[in-house]
XYZ file of C-alpha atoms in Angstrom:
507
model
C 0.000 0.000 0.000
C 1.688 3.527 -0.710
C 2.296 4.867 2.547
C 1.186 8.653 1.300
C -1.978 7.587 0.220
C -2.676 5.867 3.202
C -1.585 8.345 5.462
C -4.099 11.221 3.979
C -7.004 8.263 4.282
C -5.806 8.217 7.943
C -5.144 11.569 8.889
C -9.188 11.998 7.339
C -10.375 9.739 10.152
C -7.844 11.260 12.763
C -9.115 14.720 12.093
C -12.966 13.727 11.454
C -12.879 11.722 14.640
C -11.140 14.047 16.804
C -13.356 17.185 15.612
C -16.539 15.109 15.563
C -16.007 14.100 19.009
C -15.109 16.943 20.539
C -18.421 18.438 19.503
C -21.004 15.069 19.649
C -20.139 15.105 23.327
C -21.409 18.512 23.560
C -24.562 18.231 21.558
C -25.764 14.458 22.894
C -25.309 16.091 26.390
C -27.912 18.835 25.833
C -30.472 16.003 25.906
C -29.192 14.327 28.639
C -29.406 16.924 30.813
C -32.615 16.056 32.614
C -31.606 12.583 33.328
C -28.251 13.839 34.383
C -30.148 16.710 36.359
C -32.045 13.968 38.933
C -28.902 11.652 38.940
C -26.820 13.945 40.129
C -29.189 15.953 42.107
C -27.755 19.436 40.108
C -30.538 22.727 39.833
C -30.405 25.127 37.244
C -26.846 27.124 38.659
C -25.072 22.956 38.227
C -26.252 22.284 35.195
C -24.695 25.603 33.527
C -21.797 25.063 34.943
C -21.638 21.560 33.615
C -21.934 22.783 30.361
C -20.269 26.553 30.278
C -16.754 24.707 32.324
C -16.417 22.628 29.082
C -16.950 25.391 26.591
C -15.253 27.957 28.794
C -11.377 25.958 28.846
C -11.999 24.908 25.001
C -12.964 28.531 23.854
C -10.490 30.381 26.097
C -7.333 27.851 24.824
C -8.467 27.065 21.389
C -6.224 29.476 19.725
C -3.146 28.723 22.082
C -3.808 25.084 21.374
C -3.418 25.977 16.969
C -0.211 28.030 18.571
C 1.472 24.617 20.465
C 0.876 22.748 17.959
C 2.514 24.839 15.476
C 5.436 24.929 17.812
C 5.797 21.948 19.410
C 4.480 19.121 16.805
C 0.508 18.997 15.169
C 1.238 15.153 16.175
C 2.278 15.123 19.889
C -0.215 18.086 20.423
C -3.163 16.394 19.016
C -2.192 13.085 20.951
C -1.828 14.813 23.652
C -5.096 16.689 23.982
C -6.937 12.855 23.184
C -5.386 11.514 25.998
C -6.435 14.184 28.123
C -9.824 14.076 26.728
C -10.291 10.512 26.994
C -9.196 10.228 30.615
C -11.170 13.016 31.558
C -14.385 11.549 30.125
C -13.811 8.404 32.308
C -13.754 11.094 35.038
C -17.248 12.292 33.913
C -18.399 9.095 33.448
C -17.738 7.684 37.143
C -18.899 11.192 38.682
C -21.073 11.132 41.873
C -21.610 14.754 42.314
C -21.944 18.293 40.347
C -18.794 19.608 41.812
C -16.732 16.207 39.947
C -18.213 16.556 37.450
C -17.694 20.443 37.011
C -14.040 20.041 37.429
C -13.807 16.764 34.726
C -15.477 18.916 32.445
C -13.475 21.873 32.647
C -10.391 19.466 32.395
C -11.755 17.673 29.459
C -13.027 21.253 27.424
C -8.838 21.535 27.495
C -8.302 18.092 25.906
C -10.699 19.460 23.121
C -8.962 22.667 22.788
C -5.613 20.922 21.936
C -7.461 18.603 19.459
C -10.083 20.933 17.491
C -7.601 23.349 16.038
C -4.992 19.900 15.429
C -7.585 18.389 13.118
C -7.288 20.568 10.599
C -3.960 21.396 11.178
C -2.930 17.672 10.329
C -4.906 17.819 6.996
C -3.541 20.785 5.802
C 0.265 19.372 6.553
C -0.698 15.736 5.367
C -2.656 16.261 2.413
C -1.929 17.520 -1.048
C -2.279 20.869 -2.414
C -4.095 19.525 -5.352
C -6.277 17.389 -2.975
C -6.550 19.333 0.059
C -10.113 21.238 -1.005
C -11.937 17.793 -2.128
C -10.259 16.149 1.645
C -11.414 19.390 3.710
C -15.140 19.628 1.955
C -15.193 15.397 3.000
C -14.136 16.457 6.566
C -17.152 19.120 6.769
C -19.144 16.746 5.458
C -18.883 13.700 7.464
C -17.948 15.900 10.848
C -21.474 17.787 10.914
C -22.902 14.294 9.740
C -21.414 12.808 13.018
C -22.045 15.747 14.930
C -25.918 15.753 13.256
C -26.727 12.334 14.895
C -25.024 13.366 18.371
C -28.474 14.591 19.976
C -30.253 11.324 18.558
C -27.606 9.034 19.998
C -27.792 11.087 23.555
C -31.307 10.358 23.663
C -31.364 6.585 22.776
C -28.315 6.182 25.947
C -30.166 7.865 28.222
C -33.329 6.021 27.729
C -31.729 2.678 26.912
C -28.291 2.692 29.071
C -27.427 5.809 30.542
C -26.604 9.540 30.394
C -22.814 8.025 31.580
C -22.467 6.415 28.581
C -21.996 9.400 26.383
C -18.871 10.494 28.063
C -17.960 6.326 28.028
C -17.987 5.981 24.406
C -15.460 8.700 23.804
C -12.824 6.403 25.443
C -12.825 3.709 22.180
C -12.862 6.368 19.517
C -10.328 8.433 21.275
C -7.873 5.663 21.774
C -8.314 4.474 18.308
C -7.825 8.308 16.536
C -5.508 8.894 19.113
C -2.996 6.026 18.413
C -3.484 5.826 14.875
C -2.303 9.250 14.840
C 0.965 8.677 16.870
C 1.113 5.475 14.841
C 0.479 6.668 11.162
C 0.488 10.425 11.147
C 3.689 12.247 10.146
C 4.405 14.500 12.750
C 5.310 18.426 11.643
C 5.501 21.617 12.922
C 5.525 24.927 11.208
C 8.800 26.933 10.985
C 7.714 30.101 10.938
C 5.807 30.200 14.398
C 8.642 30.681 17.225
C 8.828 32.243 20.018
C 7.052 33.072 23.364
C 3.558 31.189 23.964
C 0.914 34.135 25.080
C 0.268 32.308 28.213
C -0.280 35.777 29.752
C -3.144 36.464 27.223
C -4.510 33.014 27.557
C -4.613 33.035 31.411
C -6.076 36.628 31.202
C -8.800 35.435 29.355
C -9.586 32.378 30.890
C -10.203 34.877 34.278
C -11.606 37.521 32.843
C -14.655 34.750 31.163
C -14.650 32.943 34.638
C -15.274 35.863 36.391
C -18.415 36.587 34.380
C -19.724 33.231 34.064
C -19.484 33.097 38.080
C -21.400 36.134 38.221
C -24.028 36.017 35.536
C -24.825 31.707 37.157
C -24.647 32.411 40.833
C -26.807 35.799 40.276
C -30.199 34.584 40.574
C -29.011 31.707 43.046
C -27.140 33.826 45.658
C -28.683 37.595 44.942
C -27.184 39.992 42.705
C -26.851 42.648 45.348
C -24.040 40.234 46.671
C -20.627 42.105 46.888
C -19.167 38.551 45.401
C -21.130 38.907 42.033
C -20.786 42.528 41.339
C -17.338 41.999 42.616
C -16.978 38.510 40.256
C -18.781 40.580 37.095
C -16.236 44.057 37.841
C -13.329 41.754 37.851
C -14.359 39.721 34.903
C -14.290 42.649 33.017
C -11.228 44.176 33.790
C -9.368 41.532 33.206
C -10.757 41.366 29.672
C -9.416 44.450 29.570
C -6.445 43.612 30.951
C -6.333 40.704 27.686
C -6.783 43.110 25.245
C -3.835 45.400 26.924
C -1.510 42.386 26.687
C -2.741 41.602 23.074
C -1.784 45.113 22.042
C 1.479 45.199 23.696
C 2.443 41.622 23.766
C 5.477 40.661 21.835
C 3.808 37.346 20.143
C -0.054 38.149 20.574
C -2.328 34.845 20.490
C -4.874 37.599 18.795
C -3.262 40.277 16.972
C -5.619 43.657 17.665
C -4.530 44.826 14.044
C -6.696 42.512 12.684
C -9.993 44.197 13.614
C -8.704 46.739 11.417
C -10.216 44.952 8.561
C -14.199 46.057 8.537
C -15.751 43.377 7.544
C -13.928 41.047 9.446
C -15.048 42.831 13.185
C -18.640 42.822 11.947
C -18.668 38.796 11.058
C -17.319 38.260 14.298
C -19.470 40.354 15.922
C -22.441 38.907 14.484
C -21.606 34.934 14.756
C -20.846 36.173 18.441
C -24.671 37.956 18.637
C -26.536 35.283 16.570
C -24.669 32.393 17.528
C -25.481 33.342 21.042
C -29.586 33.242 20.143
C -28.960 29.964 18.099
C -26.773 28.206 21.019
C -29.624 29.227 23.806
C -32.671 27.298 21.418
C -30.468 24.040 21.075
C -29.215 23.992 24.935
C -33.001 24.628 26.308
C -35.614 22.738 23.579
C -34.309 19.839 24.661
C -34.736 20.279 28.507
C -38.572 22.234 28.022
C -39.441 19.075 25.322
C -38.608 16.012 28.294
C -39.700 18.164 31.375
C -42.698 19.987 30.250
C -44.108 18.363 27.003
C -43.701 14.468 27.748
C -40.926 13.636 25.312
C -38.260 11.102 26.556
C -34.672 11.647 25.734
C -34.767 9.553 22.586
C -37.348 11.295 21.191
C -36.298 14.810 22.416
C -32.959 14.212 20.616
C -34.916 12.713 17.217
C -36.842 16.033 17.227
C -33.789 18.248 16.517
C -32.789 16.051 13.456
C -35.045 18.039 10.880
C -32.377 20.838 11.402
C -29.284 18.869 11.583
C -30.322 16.932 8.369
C -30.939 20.313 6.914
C -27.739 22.390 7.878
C -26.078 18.765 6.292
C -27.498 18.824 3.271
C -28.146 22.629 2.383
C -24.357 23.504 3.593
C -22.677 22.414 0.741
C -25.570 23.846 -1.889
C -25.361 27.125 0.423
C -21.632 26.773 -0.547
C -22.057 27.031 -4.241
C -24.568 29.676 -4.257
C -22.232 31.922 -2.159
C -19.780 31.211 -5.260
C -22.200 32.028 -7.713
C -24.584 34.487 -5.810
C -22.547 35.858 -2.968
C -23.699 35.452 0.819
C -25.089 39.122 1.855
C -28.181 37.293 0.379
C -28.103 34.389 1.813
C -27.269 35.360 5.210
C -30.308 37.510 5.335
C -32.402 34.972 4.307
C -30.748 32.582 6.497
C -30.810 35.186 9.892
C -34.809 35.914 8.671
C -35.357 32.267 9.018
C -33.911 31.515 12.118
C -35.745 34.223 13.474
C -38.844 33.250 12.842
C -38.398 29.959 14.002
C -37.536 32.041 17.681
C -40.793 33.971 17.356
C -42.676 29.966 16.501
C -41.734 29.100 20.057
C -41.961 31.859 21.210
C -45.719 31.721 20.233
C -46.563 28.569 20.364
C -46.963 27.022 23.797
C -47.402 23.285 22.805
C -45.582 20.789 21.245
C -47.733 17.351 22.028
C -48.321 16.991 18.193
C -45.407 16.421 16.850
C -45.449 16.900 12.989
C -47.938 19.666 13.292
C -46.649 21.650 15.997
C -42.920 21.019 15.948
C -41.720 19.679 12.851
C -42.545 23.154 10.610
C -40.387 24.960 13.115
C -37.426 22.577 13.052
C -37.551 22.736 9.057
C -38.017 26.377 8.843
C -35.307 26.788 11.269
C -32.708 24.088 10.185
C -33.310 25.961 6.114
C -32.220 28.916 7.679
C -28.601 27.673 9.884
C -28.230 25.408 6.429
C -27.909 28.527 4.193
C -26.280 30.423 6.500
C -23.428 28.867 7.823
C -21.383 28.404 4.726
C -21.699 31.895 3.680
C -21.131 33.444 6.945
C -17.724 31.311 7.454
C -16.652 31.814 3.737
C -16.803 35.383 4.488
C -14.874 35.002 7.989
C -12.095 33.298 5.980
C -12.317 36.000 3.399
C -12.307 39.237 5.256
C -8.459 38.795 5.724
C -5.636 38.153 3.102
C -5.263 34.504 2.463
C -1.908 34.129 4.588
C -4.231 34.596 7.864
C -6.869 32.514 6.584
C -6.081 30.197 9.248
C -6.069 32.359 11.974
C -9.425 34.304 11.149
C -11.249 30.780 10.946
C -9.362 30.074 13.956
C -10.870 33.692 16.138
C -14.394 33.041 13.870
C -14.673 29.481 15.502
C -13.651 30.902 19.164
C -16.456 33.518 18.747
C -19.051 30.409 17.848
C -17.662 28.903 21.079
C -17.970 31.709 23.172
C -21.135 32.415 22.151
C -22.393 29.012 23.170
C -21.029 29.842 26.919
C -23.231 33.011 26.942
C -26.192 31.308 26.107
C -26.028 29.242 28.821
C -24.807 31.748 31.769
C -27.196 34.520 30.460
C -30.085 32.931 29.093
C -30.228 30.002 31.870
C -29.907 32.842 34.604
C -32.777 34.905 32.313
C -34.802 31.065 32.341
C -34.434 30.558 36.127
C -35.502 34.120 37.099
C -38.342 33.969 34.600
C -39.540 30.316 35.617
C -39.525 31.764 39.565
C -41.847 34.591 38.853
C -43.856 32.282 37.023
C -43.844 30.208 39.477
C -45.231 32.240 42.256
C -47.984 33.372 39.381
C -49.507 29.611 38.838
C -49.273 28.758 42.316
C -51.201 31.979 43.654
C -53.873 30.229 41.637
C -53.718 26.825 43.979
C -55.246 26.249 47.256
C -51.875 25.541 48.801
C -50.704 26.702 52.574
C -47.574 28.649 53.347
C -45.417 25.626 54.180
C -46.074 23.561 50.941
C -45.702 26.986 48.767
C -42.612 27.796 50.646
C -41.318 23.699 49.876
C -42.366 24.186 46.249
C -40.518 28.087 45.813
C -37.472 26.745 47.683
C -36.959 23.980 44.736
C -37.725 26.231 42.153
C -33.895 26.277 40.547
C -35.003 22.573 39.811
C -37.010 23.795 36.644
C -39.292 20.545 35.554
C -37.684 18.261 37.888
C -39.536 19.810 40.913
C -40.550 17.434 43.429
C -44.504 17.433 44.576
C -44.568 17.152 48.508
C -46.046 14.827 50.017
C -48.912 15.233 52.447
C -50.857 17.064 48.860
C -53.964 15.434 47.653
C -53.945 13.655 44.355
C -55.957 16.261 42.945
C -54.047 19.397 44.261
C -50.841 17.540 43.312
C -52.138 17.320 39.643
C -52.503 20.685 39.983
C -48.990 21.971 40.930
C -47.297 19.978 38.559
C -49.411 21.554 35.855
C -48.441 24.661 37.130
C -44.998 23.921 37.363
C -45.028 22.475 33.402
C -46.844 25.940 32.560
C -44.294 27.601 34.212
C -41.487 26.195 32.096
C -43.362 26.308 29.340
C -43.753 30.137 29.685
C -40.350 31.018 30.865
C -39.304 28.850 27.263
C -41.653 30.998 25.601
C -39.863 34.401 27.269
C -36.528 33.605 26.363
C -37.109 32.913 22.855
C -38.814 36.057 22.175
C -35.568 37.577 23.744
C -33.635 35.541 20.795
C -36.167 36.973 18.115
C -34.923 40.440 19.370
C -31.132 39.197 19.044
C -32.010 38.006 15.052
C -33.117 41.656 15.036
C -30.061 42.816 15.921
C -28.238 40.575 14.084
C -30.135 41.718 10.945
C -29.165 45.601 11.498
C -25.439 43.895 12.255
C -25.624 42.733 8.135
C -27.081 45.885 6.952
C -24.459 47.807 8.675
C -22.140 44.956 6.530
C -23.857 45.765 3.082
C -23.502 44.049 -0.592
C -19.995 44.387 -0.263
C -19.565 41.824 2.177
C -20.013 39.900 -0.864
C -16.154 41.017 -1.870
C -14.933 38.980 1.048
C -16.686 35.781 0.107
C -14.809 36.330 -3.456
């Protein structure tokens, strides 16, 4: 077998593996997270922070973890970061309480930050000039195909083995990509990147993004008139400032300031950043409002998401070649236009029990719009700057996706757990229920759906606060999704401000 050849076939699988399981873990999760919520006994507060300490070590490092590898060997980097990531799944696996599992997945969102930015890293060393477009589209391809299936594959664990299993499975696919890579991959590093690691830049970050998420969580739990979140949100944000000092002035920045020079190229950040964040907030809480307030189980919870996974699959590539032919200021207004009325849909509708009536037009409408959006929108990311940083602005495009996701969750779920609260008090006014069971029921109320009914209620009253609590959800859903119809809004003046000539960028 000629060794070349077969080392581009395997450095395919390395890279789609390594991608596609970096981000399956975090989409079969979302529907796990009820299951996972009563196992582990977590309220609305653990369950963002089981999801934002993941995405807040693999945004924050993602870029320094292009940088090592670069440096130090694409190879031994990439290896590296699936070791980390499988042993730190085990950890997540075998967790008996929020806190472990917290601290696992913080550990394990660095094991994905050395291996996202590696995957592509190896194909562009490893495969052909001539071949490298054809290898890269296949990698898209078959990664968001993987990724697609990832809620669908959640759900069926949870109902069939357990939420535990979808950290489990990692641990086969990462020591098989992992040690095929040390095995079969050349290893190679790139000449021209020496010198100092911003580990100043990357630490600065990393605080300045913890001290916000700690504030924004805790808020509604512990009170925002606390000194310790005003105090976590002030320092957050000054050592954000503090990163983009260091980026200025740093000898070797990990994100050169000079590049938000380039127009276009701030304003399609800024806008996957806005949008992404409205986009990220509908696929972390649909699945949680369909399994604790509309009936679904896991498996079919994850199943209901596939209309828009199949459709960002199949339109991407067709999305693609109309960009080419038709440029993407079009296309990205349809495609923001769609997703926005698929916000205001759940925002207005209130019920879901009929599936391909009341939920499958959304999911369609909705999936059309991320499937003719995407392409364009990261065509013109890579575009906005000459083709020598192409790397680099894909590189700060896909951190802004990530960070986005993180906001979604600390905002939005604080927004959620306020707005379920007030609702809360609302429906049970409306119950015959005496001080001591009201105060029971408001003290749980960071438990969302997974509220326990006291005992000592009558069948009939009971029946009666667990509607309440299920309307309760249901609105809160409701509120935050209108919120996200007001962030497509924005998002739309964000493209106008762009105009036709972001077109010249997706050239």
């Amino acid at each position: 077998m000629n060794k070349k050849k077969a080392s581009e076939s395997l450095v395919l699988f390395v890279a789609i593996f390594g991608t596609g399981m970096v981000y399956l873990d975090q989409t079969a999760l979302n529907v796990a997270l009820p299951a996972l919520q009563q196992s582990l006994g977590a309220d609305i507060s653990g369950i963002q922070w089981i999801l934002d300490s993941y995405i807040l070590t693999l945004s924050a490092l993602l870029l320094l973890g292009g940088v090592l590898g670069d440096q130090y060997g694409r190879v031994r980097v990439y290896a590296v970061g699936m070791f980390l990531f499988v042993v730190t799944s085990i950890l997540c696996g075998f967790a008996q309480s929020v806190p472990q599992i917290i601290c696992a997945r913080a550990l394990q969102g660095v094991g994905g930050a050395l291996i996202v930015p590696g995957s592509l890293a190896l194909l562009n060393a490893n495969v052909a000039a001539g071949k490298r477009g054809s290898v890269i589209g296949t990698w898209a391809t078959l990664t968001s195909m993987l990724i697609a299936f990832g809620p669908t594959l959640g759900g069926w664990m949870v109902d069939n083995l357990s939420w535990r299993m979808i950290f489990f499975i990692n641990v086969p696919l990462g020591l098989v990509a992992g040690g095929l890579s040390i095995r079969y991959v050349p290893e190679s590093t790139n000449p021209n990147k020496k010198g100092p690691l911003d580990l100043p830049g990357a630490l600065t970050l990393l605080i300045g993004m913890m001290g916000l998420l700690f504030g924004l969580i805790e808020g509604p739990r512990l009170g925002w008139e606390r000194p310790i979140i005003w105090g976590s949100l002030l320092g957050g944000v000054l050592f954000l400032f503090l990163f983009v000092g260091i980026e200025h002035w740093g000898a070797n920045p990990m994100v050169p300031l000079t590049l938000f020079r380039h127009r276009v190229f701030t304003w399609i950040n800024l806008l996957t950043l806005v949008h992404w964040t409205a986009i990220n907030t509908f696929f972390y809480f649909l699945p949680i409002t369909l399994q604790q307030a509309h009936g679904y189980s896991a498996l079919h919870a994850g199943m209901s998401i596939l209309p828009i996974s199949l459709s960002i699959t199949l339109l991407s590539r067709l999305s693609g070649r109309a960009t080419d032919r038709f440029g993407a200021y079009r296309l990205m207004i349809i495609g923001v236009l769609l997703t926005g009325i698929g916000f205001g849909w759940m925002g207005w509708q209130n019920s879901f029990q009929q599936y391909w009536t009341e939920l499958f037009p959304v999911t369609l409408i909705y999936g059309v719009g991320l499937g003719l959006l995407i392409a364009p929108l990261t065509t013109v990311a890579m575009g906005s700057l000459p083709n020598e940083l192409s790397g680099l602005a894909s590189g700060i495009n896909n951190t802004a996706a990530r960070i986005s996701g993180m906001l979604a969750i600390a905002i939005f779920g604080s927004l959620l757990a306020t707005q379920f609260r007030q609702e809360l008090m609302m429906q049970l006014g409306k119950r015959p229920l005496s001080t001591s069971f009201y105060q029971q029921l408001m003290a749980q109320s960071g438990d969302l759906g997974a509220m326990e009914i006291p005992t000592g209620l009558s069948a009939e009253v009971g029946n009666s606060v667990q509607e309440a609590i299920r309307l309760s959800l249901v609105g809160s859903f409701q509120w935050i999704m209108w919120g996200c119809v007001g962030i497509a809004i924005l998002s739309l003046l964000i493209l106008v401000a762009l105009g036709p000539k972001v077109d010249e960028s997706a050239g």
